[in-house]
Amino acid sequence: MSEDKYEKVMDLAKRRGYLWSSFEIYGGIAGFVDYAPLGTILKNNIIDTWRKHYIINEEFYEIDSPTITPYEVLKASGHVDNFTDPMVECKECLESFRADHIIEENININTEGKTLEELNELIKKHNIRCPKCGGEFGDVKKYNLMFLTSIGPGGKRTGYMRPETAQGIFIQFKRLASFFRNKLPFGVAQIGKSYRNEISPRQGVIRLREFTQAEAEFFVHPKIKNHKRFKDVENDIIPLLPADRQMDETLSSEEKVVNMSLKDAVEKGIIRHETIAYFVAITKRFLMDIGIDINRLRFRQHLPDEMAHYAIDCWDAEIYTDRFGWIECVGIADRTDYDLKAHMNHSGVDLSVFVEYDKPKEIETYDIELNYKVVGKVFKKDMKLVENTLNNMDNSEIEKLVKELNENGKYILTIEDKEFEILNDYLKINKTKKKISGEKVLPHVIEPSYGIDRITYCLLEHAYNEEEDRTYLKLKPEVAPVKVGVFPLVNKQGMPEIAMEIKDNLRKNGIIAEYDDSGAIGRRYMRMDEVGTPFCITVDGQTLEDGTITIRHRDTREQIRIKIDEVVDYIKRNI
């Protein structure tokens, strides 16, 4: 397919009711899209398939939290300070652009991990100008991507439109852990809208300011990252693009991707552990189930300089598109305990889980007794925060505390961006032996995060087919918005009434069917092919004689005859 495949897909999507530009009668705004009638059904079918994998098969539970998030939550998570992109503004027309994107569009260089100063230097060195007016750019600056809002009258409480759905899960962790009876591992999912105020979105559905995420958070013991079902997927062959092969300049782009089993990938240390590998398998299976082309799918490992500071391994499911090349659609990351630790430190609420041993152990440990009369006056409103942090120290941290107090008479306790001076008379530390039945752990989280809108576009592109006499969407019956087109061959002799009755009966049985009696039968087939309808039923003269109809299959155009009373069962068996 030629370079203009994107235009062809989007033209079909607009004409046939899949995707429309938002606010079109007012000129439109980049970064927003409306899901039209068929697009909404397609998107919901994709989400329903995702739920089958995670909610039913994987036994995750789903929650639904607010899309408006208080400042304190996103300050704790790091989004207020770090959720930024590099922005550059034209001095002439004042148009703003992503600095890294502008550079990559003008010179053949990967800007991942480069500092603001390095980006600035590249723009000046290569004399990169504004693509809109040719003007000179100002200095590169950080731009926070969150939509700012206020909560309540007078704007006294700052909030943001959530930049991801995950934080709603993390801040409810204490209740979720109780719901799962404090038994690790367990999984929680959330599907919903997230918001990122992109600087200059110019990639249609690929880069939106309001988009749908499906995120799953799998909470595990920090020292136990094997997966009980790994045996079920260990022989799955996956197209992997490991970090070391990406950096090997002796390999061609095709040679850098290696097809290997997940068992080999884990044993060779390419994928860090079984749980990440397991969710790579689930991601591949989900994408195959909805109809993504396996030959245009790969799993790329994050390079060391692009890995999030809280992640110890991350793999992106990338899908190939004609215009945009490889685009990230799913991220599978080991986020460690970063999020829970951040919210525990900021809120002062203990988010650890008590894990019971198979049998009690005798250990040497420490008891910390605070001198509340003193510390209460010293730390005031931060008292609870300091207390929780001290009580959650492990033995090695307490030993360091004892050493510092003995040698220097003080210890600096750092909690996020705050420092607290601990003196000898603030506390008493006793070394003891005791039998314990378990331990408190702060779980690590493995997160598969899906961008539903990008996946939806990729699916439309992969399903798009052209033949000499028709264009059709080869959508899998499971996700196709309209399952059946029902036609009378001619608009007389009672055929329309029979066709309408068949359509109504299909809908009563939960199958979306459309009646069409407009134009020649061939044109009606072509219309249904173009929207991806997998089956078409025609009522003809023989129907009047023996009660049979024809069912036409979209992909092969083959037709079979069956009795009217067999139609519902036949369609149900094939979708």
PDB file of C-alpha atoms in Angstrom, residues 160-387:
ATOM      1  CA  TYR A 160      -5.482  18.252  37.443  1.00  0.00           C
ATOM      2  CA  MET A 161      -7.178  16.083  34.868  1.00  0.00           C
ATOM      3  CA  ARG A 162      -5.510  12.749  35.497  1.00  0.00           C
ATOM      4  CA  PRO A 163      -2.545  11.998  33.188  1.00  0.00           C
ATOM      5  CA  GLU A 164      -2.943   8.224  33.701  1.00  0.00           C
ATOM      6  CA  THR A 165      -5.457   5.849  35.270  1.00  0.00           C
ATOM      7  CA  ALA A 166      -2.855   4.037  37.405  1.00  0.00           C
ATOM      8  CA  GLN A 167      -2.703   6.548  40.280  1.00  0.00           C
ATOM      9  CA  GLY A 168      -6.350   5.889  41.147  1.00  0.00           C
ATOM     10  CA  ILE A 169      -5.347   2.290  41.855  1.00  0.00           C
ATOM     11  CA  PHE A 170      -2.243   3.148  43.886  1.00  0.00           C
ATOM     12  CA  ILE A 171      -3.976   5.581  46.231  1.00  0.00           C
ATOM     13  CA  GLN A 172      -6.685   2.983  46.986  1.00  0.00           C
ATOM     14  CA  PHE A 173      -4.106   0.255  47.580  1.00  0.00           C
ATOM     15  CA  LYS A 174      -4.854  -0.142  51.310  1.00  0.00           C
ATOM     16  CA  ARG A 175      -8.516  -0.908  50.655  1.00  0.00           C
ATOM     17  CA  LEU A 176      -7.689  -3.047  47.637  1.00  0.00           C
ATOM     18  CA  ALA A 177      -5.230  -5.126  49.650  1.00  0.00           C
ATOM     19  CA  SER A 178      -7.946  -5.680  52.258  1.00  0.00           C
ATOM     20  CA  PHE A 179     -10.403  -6.652  49.495  1.00  0.00           C
ATOM     21  CA  PHE A 180      -7.910  -9.310  48.331  1.00  0.00           C
ATOM     22  CA  ARG A 181      -7.433 -10.433  51.995  1.00  0.00           C
ATOM     23  CA  ASN A 182      -3.817  -9.203  51.898  1.00  0.00           C
ATOM     24  CA  LYS A 183      -2.804 -12.182  49.743  1.00  0.00           C
ATOM     25  CA  LEU A 184      -0.102 -11.432  47.181  1.00  0.00           C
ATOM     26  CA  PRO A 185      -0.057 -11.456  44.226  1.00  0.00           C
ATOM     27  CA  PHE A 186      -3.261  -9.776  43.061  1.00  0.00           C
ATOM     28  CA  GLY A 187      -4.287  -7.669  40.097  1.00  0.00           C
ATOM     29  CA  VAL A 188      -6.378  -4.519  39.710  1.00  0.00           C
ATOM     30  CA  ALA A 189      -7.437  -2.866  36.455  1.00  0.00           C
ATOM     31  CA  GLN A 190      -8.881   0.460  35.410  1.00  0.00           C
ATOM     32  CA  ILE A 191     -10.192   1.549  32.017  1.00  0.00           C
ATOM     33  CA  GLY A 192     -10.997   5.175  31.341  1.00  0.00           C
ATOM     34  CA  LYS A 193     -10.064   8.597  30.025  1.00  0.00           C
ATOM     35  CA  SER A 194      -6.704  10.229  30.690  1.00  0.00           C
ATOM     36  CA  TYR A 195      -5.553  13.678  29.651  1.00  0.00           C
ATOM     37  CA  ARG A 196      -2.258  15.115  28.405  1.00  0.00           C
ATOM     38  CA  ASN A 197      -2.070  18.663  27.106  1.00  0.00           C
ATOM     39  CA  GLU A 198       0.219  17.809  24.197  1.00  0.00           C
ATOM     40  CA  ILE A 199       2.266  20.699  22.831  1.00  0.00           C
ATOM     41  CA  SER A 200       1.558  20.214  19.120  1.00  0.00           C
ATOM     42  CA  PRO A 201      -0.260  16.962  18.324  1.00  0.00           C
ATOM     43  CA  ARG A 202       0.017  16.341  14.588  1.00  0.00           C
ATOM     44  CA  GLN A 203      -0.545  12.597  14.347  1.00  0.00           C
ATOM     45  CA  GLY A 204      -4.322  12.251  14.433  1.00  0.00           C
ATOM     46  CA  VAL A 205      -5.503   9.384  16.640  1.00  0.00           C
ATOM     47  CA  ILE A 206      -1.906   8.447  17.483  1.00  0.00           C
ATOM     48  CA  ARG A 207      -1.357  11.469  19.746  1.00  0.00           C
ATOM     49  CA  LEU A 208      -4.457  12.731  21.537  1.00  0.00           C
ATOM     50  CA  ARG A 209      -4.998  15.173  24.375  1.00  0.00           C
ATOM     51  CA  GLU A 210      -7.892  13.079  25.698  1.00  0.00           C
ATOM     52  CA  PHE A 211      -7.504   9.341  25.294  1.00  0.00           C
ATOM     53  CA  THR A 212      -8.580   5.986  26.707  1.00  0.00           C
ATOM     54  CA  GLN A 213      -6.241   3.776  28.699  1.00  0.00           C
ATOM     55  CA  ALA A 214      -6.658   0.229  29.942  1.00  0.00           C
ATOM     56  CA  GLU A 215      -4.141  -0.307  32.724  1.00  0.00           C
ATOM     57  CA  ALA A 216      -3.533  -3.371  34.849  1.00  0.00           C
ATOM     58  CA  GLU A 217      -1.508  -3.275  38.069  1.00  0.00           C
ATOM     59  CA  PHE A 218      -0.239  -6.644  39.284  1.00  0.00           C
ATOM     60  CA  PHE A 219       1.021  -6.392  42.874  1.00  0.00           C
ATOM     61  CA  VAL A 220       3.698  -8.943  43.805  1.00  0.00           C
ATOM     62  CA  HIS A 221       6.053  -9.765  46.652  1.00  0.00           C
ATOM     63  CA  PRO A 222       9.275  -7.816  45.939  1.00  0.00           C
ATOM     64  CA  LYS A 223      11.333 -11.010  46.151  1.00  0.00           C
ATOM     65  CA  ILE A 224       8.917 -13.307  44.284  1.00  0.00           C
ATOM     66  CA  LYS A 225       8.512 -12.413  40.621  1.00  0.00           C
ATOM     67  CA  ASN A 226       7.905 -15.797  39.108  1.00  0.00           C
ATOM     68  CA  HIS A 227       4.378 -16.362  37.761  1.00  0.00           C
ATOM     69  CA  LYS A 228       2.217 -19.385  38.561  1.00  0.00           C
ATOM     70  CA  ARG A 229       0.978 -19.603  34.951  1.00  0.00           C
ATOM     71  CA  PHE A 230       4.291 -18.994  33.208  1.00  0.00           C
ATOM     72  CA  LYS A 231       4.377 -22.645  32.079  1.00  0.00           C
ATOM     73  CA  ASP A 232       1.262 -21.916  29.989  1.00  0.00           C
ATOM     74  CA  VAL A 233       3.102 -19.302  27.887  1.00  0.00           C
ATOM     75  CA  GLU A 234       6.808 -20.194  28.126  1.00  0.00           C
ATOM     76  CA  ASN A 235       6.866 -21.716  24.621  1.00  0.00           C
ATOM     77  CA  ASP A 236       5.174 -18.712  22.976  1.00  0.00           C
ATOM     78  CA  ILE A 237       7.482 -17.322  20.278  1.00  0.00           C
ATOM     79  CA  ILE A 238       7.721 -13.542  20.556  1.00  0.00           C
ATOM     80  CA  PRO A 239       9.378 -10.993  18.217  1.00  0.00           C
ATOM     81  CA  LEU A 240      11.751  -9.238  20.661  1.00  0.00           C
ATOM     82  CA  LEU A 241      13.912  -6.172  20.138  1.00  0.00           C
ATOM     83  CA  PRO A 242      16.253  -6.244  23.174  1.00  0.00           C
ATOM     84  CA  ALA A 243      18.211  -3.161  24.264  1.00  0.00           C
ATOM     85  CA  ASP A 244      21.629  -4.618  23.399  1.00  0.00           C
ATOM     86  CA  ARG A 245      20.559  -5.486  19.838  1.00  0.00           C
ATOM     87  CA  GLN A 246      19.104  -1.990  19.339  1.00  0.00           C
ATOM     88  CA  MET A 247      22.518  -0.535  20.158  1.00  0.00           C
ATOM     89  CA  ASP A 248      24.438  -2.996  17.933  1.00  0.00           C
ATOM     90  CA  GLU A 249      25.255  -0.938  14.832  1.00  0.00           C
ATOM     91  CA  THR A 250      26.510  -4.012  12.951  1.00  0.00           C
ATOM     92  CA  LEU A 251      22.935  -5.351  12.689  1.00  0.00           C
ATOM     93  CA  SER A 252      20.316  -4.197  10.200  1.00  0.00           C
ATOM     94  CA  SER A 253      16.873  -3.146  11.452  1.00  0.00           C
ATOM     95  CA  GLU A 254      15.443  -6.559  10.521  1.00  0.00           C
ATOM     96  CA  GLU A 255      18.326  -8.444  12.151  1.00  0.00           C
ATOM     97  CA  LYS A 256      17.886  -6.621  15.440  1.00  0.00           C
ATOM     98  CA  VAL A 257      14.521  -8.320  16.046  1.00  0.00           C
ATOM     99  CA  VAL A 258      14.873 -11.882  17.317  1.00  0.00           C
ATOM    100  CA  ASN A 259      12.024 -14.397  17.490  1.00  0.00           C
ATOM    101  CA  MET A 260      12.443 -16.497  20.600  1.00  0.00           C
ATOM    102  CA  SER A 261      10.465 -18.343  23.242  1.00  0.00           C
ATOM    103  CA  LEU A 262       9.675 -16.569  26.494  1.00  0.00           C
ATOM    104  CA  LYS A 263      11.385 -19.394  28.375  1.00  0.00           C
ATOM    105  CA  ASP A 264      14.659 -18.670  26.547  1.00  0.00           C
ATOM    106  CA  ALA A 265      14.206 -14.914  26.991  1.00  0.00           C
ATOM    107  CA  VAL A 266      13.900 -15.275  30.778  1.00  0.00           C
ATOM    108  CA  GLU A 267      16.660 -17.890  31.144  1.00  0.00           C
ATOM    109  CA  LYS A 268      19.079 -15.728  29.133  1.00  0.00           C
ATOM    110  CA  GLY A 269      18.207 -12.638  31.181  1.00  0.00           C
ATOM    111  CA  ILE A 270      16.830 -10.752  28.172  1.00  0.00           C
ATOM    112  CA  ILE A 271      13.480 -10.317  29.956  1.00  0.00           C
ATOM    113  CA  ARG A 272      14.142  -9.686  33.623  1.00  0.00           C
ATOM    114  CA  HIS A 273      11.676 -12.148  35.151  1.00  0.00           C
ATOM    115  CA  GLU A 274       8.715 -14.434  34.507  1.00  0.00           C
ATOM    116  CA  THR A 275       5.973 -11.964  35.393  1.00  0.00           C
ATOM    117  CA  ILE A 276       7.001  -9.390  32.786  1.00  0.00           C
ATOM    118  CA  ALA A 277       7.408 -12.226  30.268  1.00  0.00           C
ATOM    119  CA  TYR A 278       3.960 -13.554  31.156  1.00  0.00           C
ATOM    120  CA  PHE A 279       2.285 -10.221  30.451  1.00  0.00           C
ATOM    121  CA  VAL A 280       4.223  -9.897  27.194  1.00  0.00           C
ATOM    122  CA  ALA A 281       2.503 -13.165  26.207  1.00  0.00           C
ATOM    123  CA  ILE A 282      -0.933 -11.939  27.337  1.00  0.00           C
ATOM    124  CA  THR A 283      -0.417  -8.704  25.395  1.00  0.00           C
ATOM    125  CA  LYS A 284       0.493 -10.583  22.227  1.00  0.00           C
ATOM    126  CA  ARG A 285      -2.505 -12.905  22.615  1.00  0.00           C
ATOM    127  CA  PHE A 286      -4.890  -9.987  23.150  1.00  0.00           C
ATOM    128  CA  LEU A 287      -3.580  -8.125  20.109  1.00  0.00           C
ATOM    129  CA  MET A 288      -3.860 -11.292  17.989  1.00  0.00           C
ATOM    130  CA  ASP A 289      -7.403 -11.867  19.257  1.00  0.00           C
ATOM    131  CA  ILE A 290      -8.604  -8.468  18.058  1.00  0.00           C
ATOM    132  CA  GLY A 291      -6.869  -8.812  14.681  1.00  0.00           C
ATOM    133  CA  ILE A 292      -3.490  -7.040  14.817  1.00  0.00           C
ATOM    134  CA  ASP A 293      -1.123  -8.474  12.181  1.00  0.00           C
ATOM    135  CA  ILE A 294       1.589 -10.557  13.918  1.00  0.00           C
ATOM    136  CA  ASN A 295       4.012  -9.570  11.127  1.00  0.00           C
ATOM    137  CA  ARG A 296       3.609  -5.920  12.127  1.00  0.00           C
ATOM    138  CA  LEU A 297       4.113  -6.421  15.868  1.00  0.00           C
ATOM    139  CA  ARG A 298       7.258  -6.427  17.977  1.00  0.00           C
ATOM    140  CA  PHE A 299       8.213  -5.983  21.644  1.00  0.00           C
ATOM    141  CA  ARG A 300      10.956  -3.405  22.149  1.00  0.00           C
ATOM    142  CA  GLN A 301      12.914  -3.132  25.394  1.00  0.00           C
ATOM    143  CA  HIS A 302      13.563   0.367  26.731  1.00  0.00           C
ATOM    144  CA  LEU A 303      17.151   1.523  26.377  1.00  0.00           C
ATOM    145  CA  PRO A 304      19.021   2.407  29.590  1.00  0.00           C
ATOM    146  CA  ASP A 305      18.773   6.155  28.888  1.00  0.00           C
ATOM    147  CA  GLU A 306      14.999   6.072  28.270  1.00  0.00           C
ATOM    148  CA  MET A 307      13.995   3.786  31.155  1.00  0.00           C
ATOM    149  CA  ALA A 308      11.823   5.587  33.691  1.00  0.00           C
ATOM    150  CA  HIS A 309      13.753   6.209  36.898  1.00  0.00           C
ATOM    151  CA  TYR A 310      11.389   3.974  38.866  1.00  0.00           C
ATOM    152  CA  ALA A 311      11.421   1.035  36.409  1.00  0.00           C
ATOM    153  CA  ILE A 312      13.883  -1.853  36.356  1.00  0.00           C
ATOM    154  CA  ASP A 313      12.628  -3.335  33.079  1.00  0.00           C
ATOM    155  CA  CYS A 314      10.137  -2.146  30.468  1.00  0.00           C
ATOM    156  CA  TRP A 315       8.960  -3.546  27.140  1.00  0.00           C
ATOM    157  CA  ASP A 316       6.756  -1.738  24.627  1.00  0.00           C
ATOM    158  CA  ALA A 317       4.441  -3.576  22.267  1.00  0.00           C
ATOM    159  CA  GLU A 318       5.023  -1.632  19.055  1.00  0.00           C
ATOM    160  CA  ILE A 319       2.726  -1.905  16.033  1.00  0.00           C
ATOM    161  CA  TYR A 320       3.815  -0.918  12.537  1.00  0.00           C
ATOM    162  CA  THR A 321       1.823   1.666  10.595  1.00  0.00           C
ATOM    163  CA  ASP A 322       2.482   2.924   7.071  1.00  0.00           C
ATOM    164  CA  ARG A 323       2.762   6.632   7.878  1.00  0.00           C
ATOM    165  CA  PHE A 324       4.097   6.665  11.451  1.00  0.00           C
ATOM    166  CA  GLY A 325       6.284   3.551  11.399  1.00  0.00           C
ATOM    167  CA  TRP A 326       6.563   1.642  14.674  1.00  0.00           C
ATOM    168  CA  ILE A 327       4.373   3.166  17.384  1.00  0.00           C
ATOM    169  CA  GLU A 328       4.168   2.236  21.045  1.00  0.00           C
ATOM    170  CA  CYS A 329       0.698   0.905  21.902  1.00  0.00           C
ATOM    171  CA  VAL A 330       1.344  -1.027  25.138  1.00  0.00           C
ATOM    172  CA  GLY A 331       3.980  -0.592  27.844  1.00  0.00           C
ATOM    173  CA  ILE A 332       4.808  -3.467  30.210  1.00  0.00           C
ATOM    174  CA  ALA A 333       6.934  -2.240  33.114  1.00  0.00           C
ATOM    175  CA  ASP A 334       8.228  -3.372  36.486  1.00  0.00           C
ATOM    176  CA  ARG A 335       7.562  -0.154  38.439  1.00  0.00           C
ATOM    177  CA  THR A 336       9.056  -1.628  41.653  1.00  0.00           C
ATOM    178  CA  ASP A 337       7.596  -0.060  44.839  1.00  0.00           C
ATOM    179  CA  TYR A 338       8.069   3.503  43.572  1.00  0.00           C
ATOM    180  CA  ASP A 339       4.407   4.531  43.526  1.00  0.00           C
ATOM    181  CA  LEU A 340       3.336   2.932  46.799  1.00  0.00           C
ATOM    182  CA  LYS A 341       6.417   4.247  48.578  1.00  0.00           C
ATOM    183  CA  ALA A 342       5.816   7.781  47.262  1.00  0.00           C
ATOM    184  CA  HIS A 343       2.169   7.812  48.388  1.00  0.00           C
ATOM    185  CA  MET A 344       3.049   6.233  51.748  1.00  0.00           C
ATOM    186  CA  ASN A 345       5.702   8.862  52.413  1.00  0.00           C
ATOM    187  CA  HIS A 346       3.495  11.794  51.401  1.00  0.00           C
ATOM    188  CA  SER A 347       0.268  10.647  53.018  1.00  0.00           C
ATOM    189  CA  GLY A 348       1.756   9.094  56.158  1.00  0.00           C
ATOM    190  CA  VAL A 349      -0.466   6.031  55.627  1.00  0.00           C
ATOM    191  CA  ASP A 350       1.187   2.603  55.876  1.00  0.00           C
ATOM    192  CA  LEU A 351       0.673   0.835  52.522  1.00  0.00           C
ATOM    193  CA  SER A 352       2.646  -2.290  53.331  1.00  0.00           C
ATOM    194  CA  VAL A 353       1.138  -5.774  53.358  1.00  0.00           C
ATOM    195  CA  PHE A 354       1.707  -8.369  56.079  1.00  0.00           C
ATOM    196  CA  VAL A 355       2.844 -11.623  54.472  1.00  0.00           C
ATOM    197  CA  GLU A 356       2.654 -14.758  56.628  1.00  0.00           C
ATOM    198  CA  TYR A 357       5.489 -17.329  56.607  1.00  0.00           C
ATOM    199  CA  ASP A 358       4.854 -21.029  56.169  1.00  0.00           C
ATOM    200  CA  LYS A 359       6.133 -21.411  59.742  1.00  0.00           C
ATOM    201  CA  PRO A 360       7.309 -18.835  62.356  1.00  0.00           C
ATOM    202  CA  LYS A 361      10.934 -17.641  62.352  1.00  0.00           C
ATOM    203  CA  GLU A 362      13.170 -16.329  65.145  1.00  0.00           C
ATOM    204  CA  ILE A 363      14.968 -13.153  64.107  1.00  0.00           C
ATOM    205  CA  GLU A 364      17.182 -10.487  65.586  1.00  0.00           C
ATOM    206  CA  THR A 365      15.535  -7.129  65.173  1.00  0.00           C
ATOM    207  CA  TYR A 366      15.167  -3.642  66.644  1.00  0.00           C
ATOM    208  CA  ASP A 367      12.392  -1.857  68.484  1.00  0.00           C
ATOM    209  CA  ILE A 368      12.200   1.914  68.101  1.00  0.00           C
ATOM    210  CA  GLU A 369      10.561   3.800  70.978  1.00  0.00           C
ATOM    211  CA  LEU A 370       9.897   7.461  70.223  1.00  0.00           C
ATOM    212  CA  ASN A 371      10.036  10.132  72.898  1.00  0.00           C
ATOM    213  CA  TYR A 372       6.680  11.580  71.917  1.00  0.00           C
ATOM    214  CA  LYS A 373       6.912  14.604  74.236  1.00  0.00           C
ATOM    215  CA  VAL A 374       9.997  15.783  72.394  1.00  0.00           C
ATOM    216  CA  VAL A 375       9.339  14.718  68.811  1.00  0.00           C
ATOM    217  CA  GLY A 376       5.754  15.944  68.868  1.00  0.00           C
ATOM    218  CA  LYS A 377       6.973  19.493  69.554  1.00  0.00           C
ATOM    219  CA  VAL A 378       9.822  19.272  67.052  1.00  0.00           C
ATOM    220  CA  PHE A 379       8.050  17.763  64.045  1.00  0.00           C
ATOM    221  CA  LYS A 380       4.467  18.932  64.685  1.00  0.00           C
ATOM    222  CA  LYS A 381       2.331  18.209  61.566  1.00  0.00           C
ATOM    223  CA  ASP A 382       5.098  15.997  60.123  1.00  0.00           C
ATOM    224  CA  MET A 383       5.109  13.821  63.235  1.00  0.00           C
ATOM    225  CA  LYS A 384       3.056  11.009  61.659  1.00  0.00           C
ATOM    226  CA  LEU A 385       5.199  11.011  58.538  1.00  0.00           C
ATOM    227  CA  VAL A 386       8.432  10.683  60.552  1.00  0.00           C
ATOM    228  CA  GLU A 387       6.937   8.010  62.814  1.00  0.00           C
TER     229      GLU A 387
END
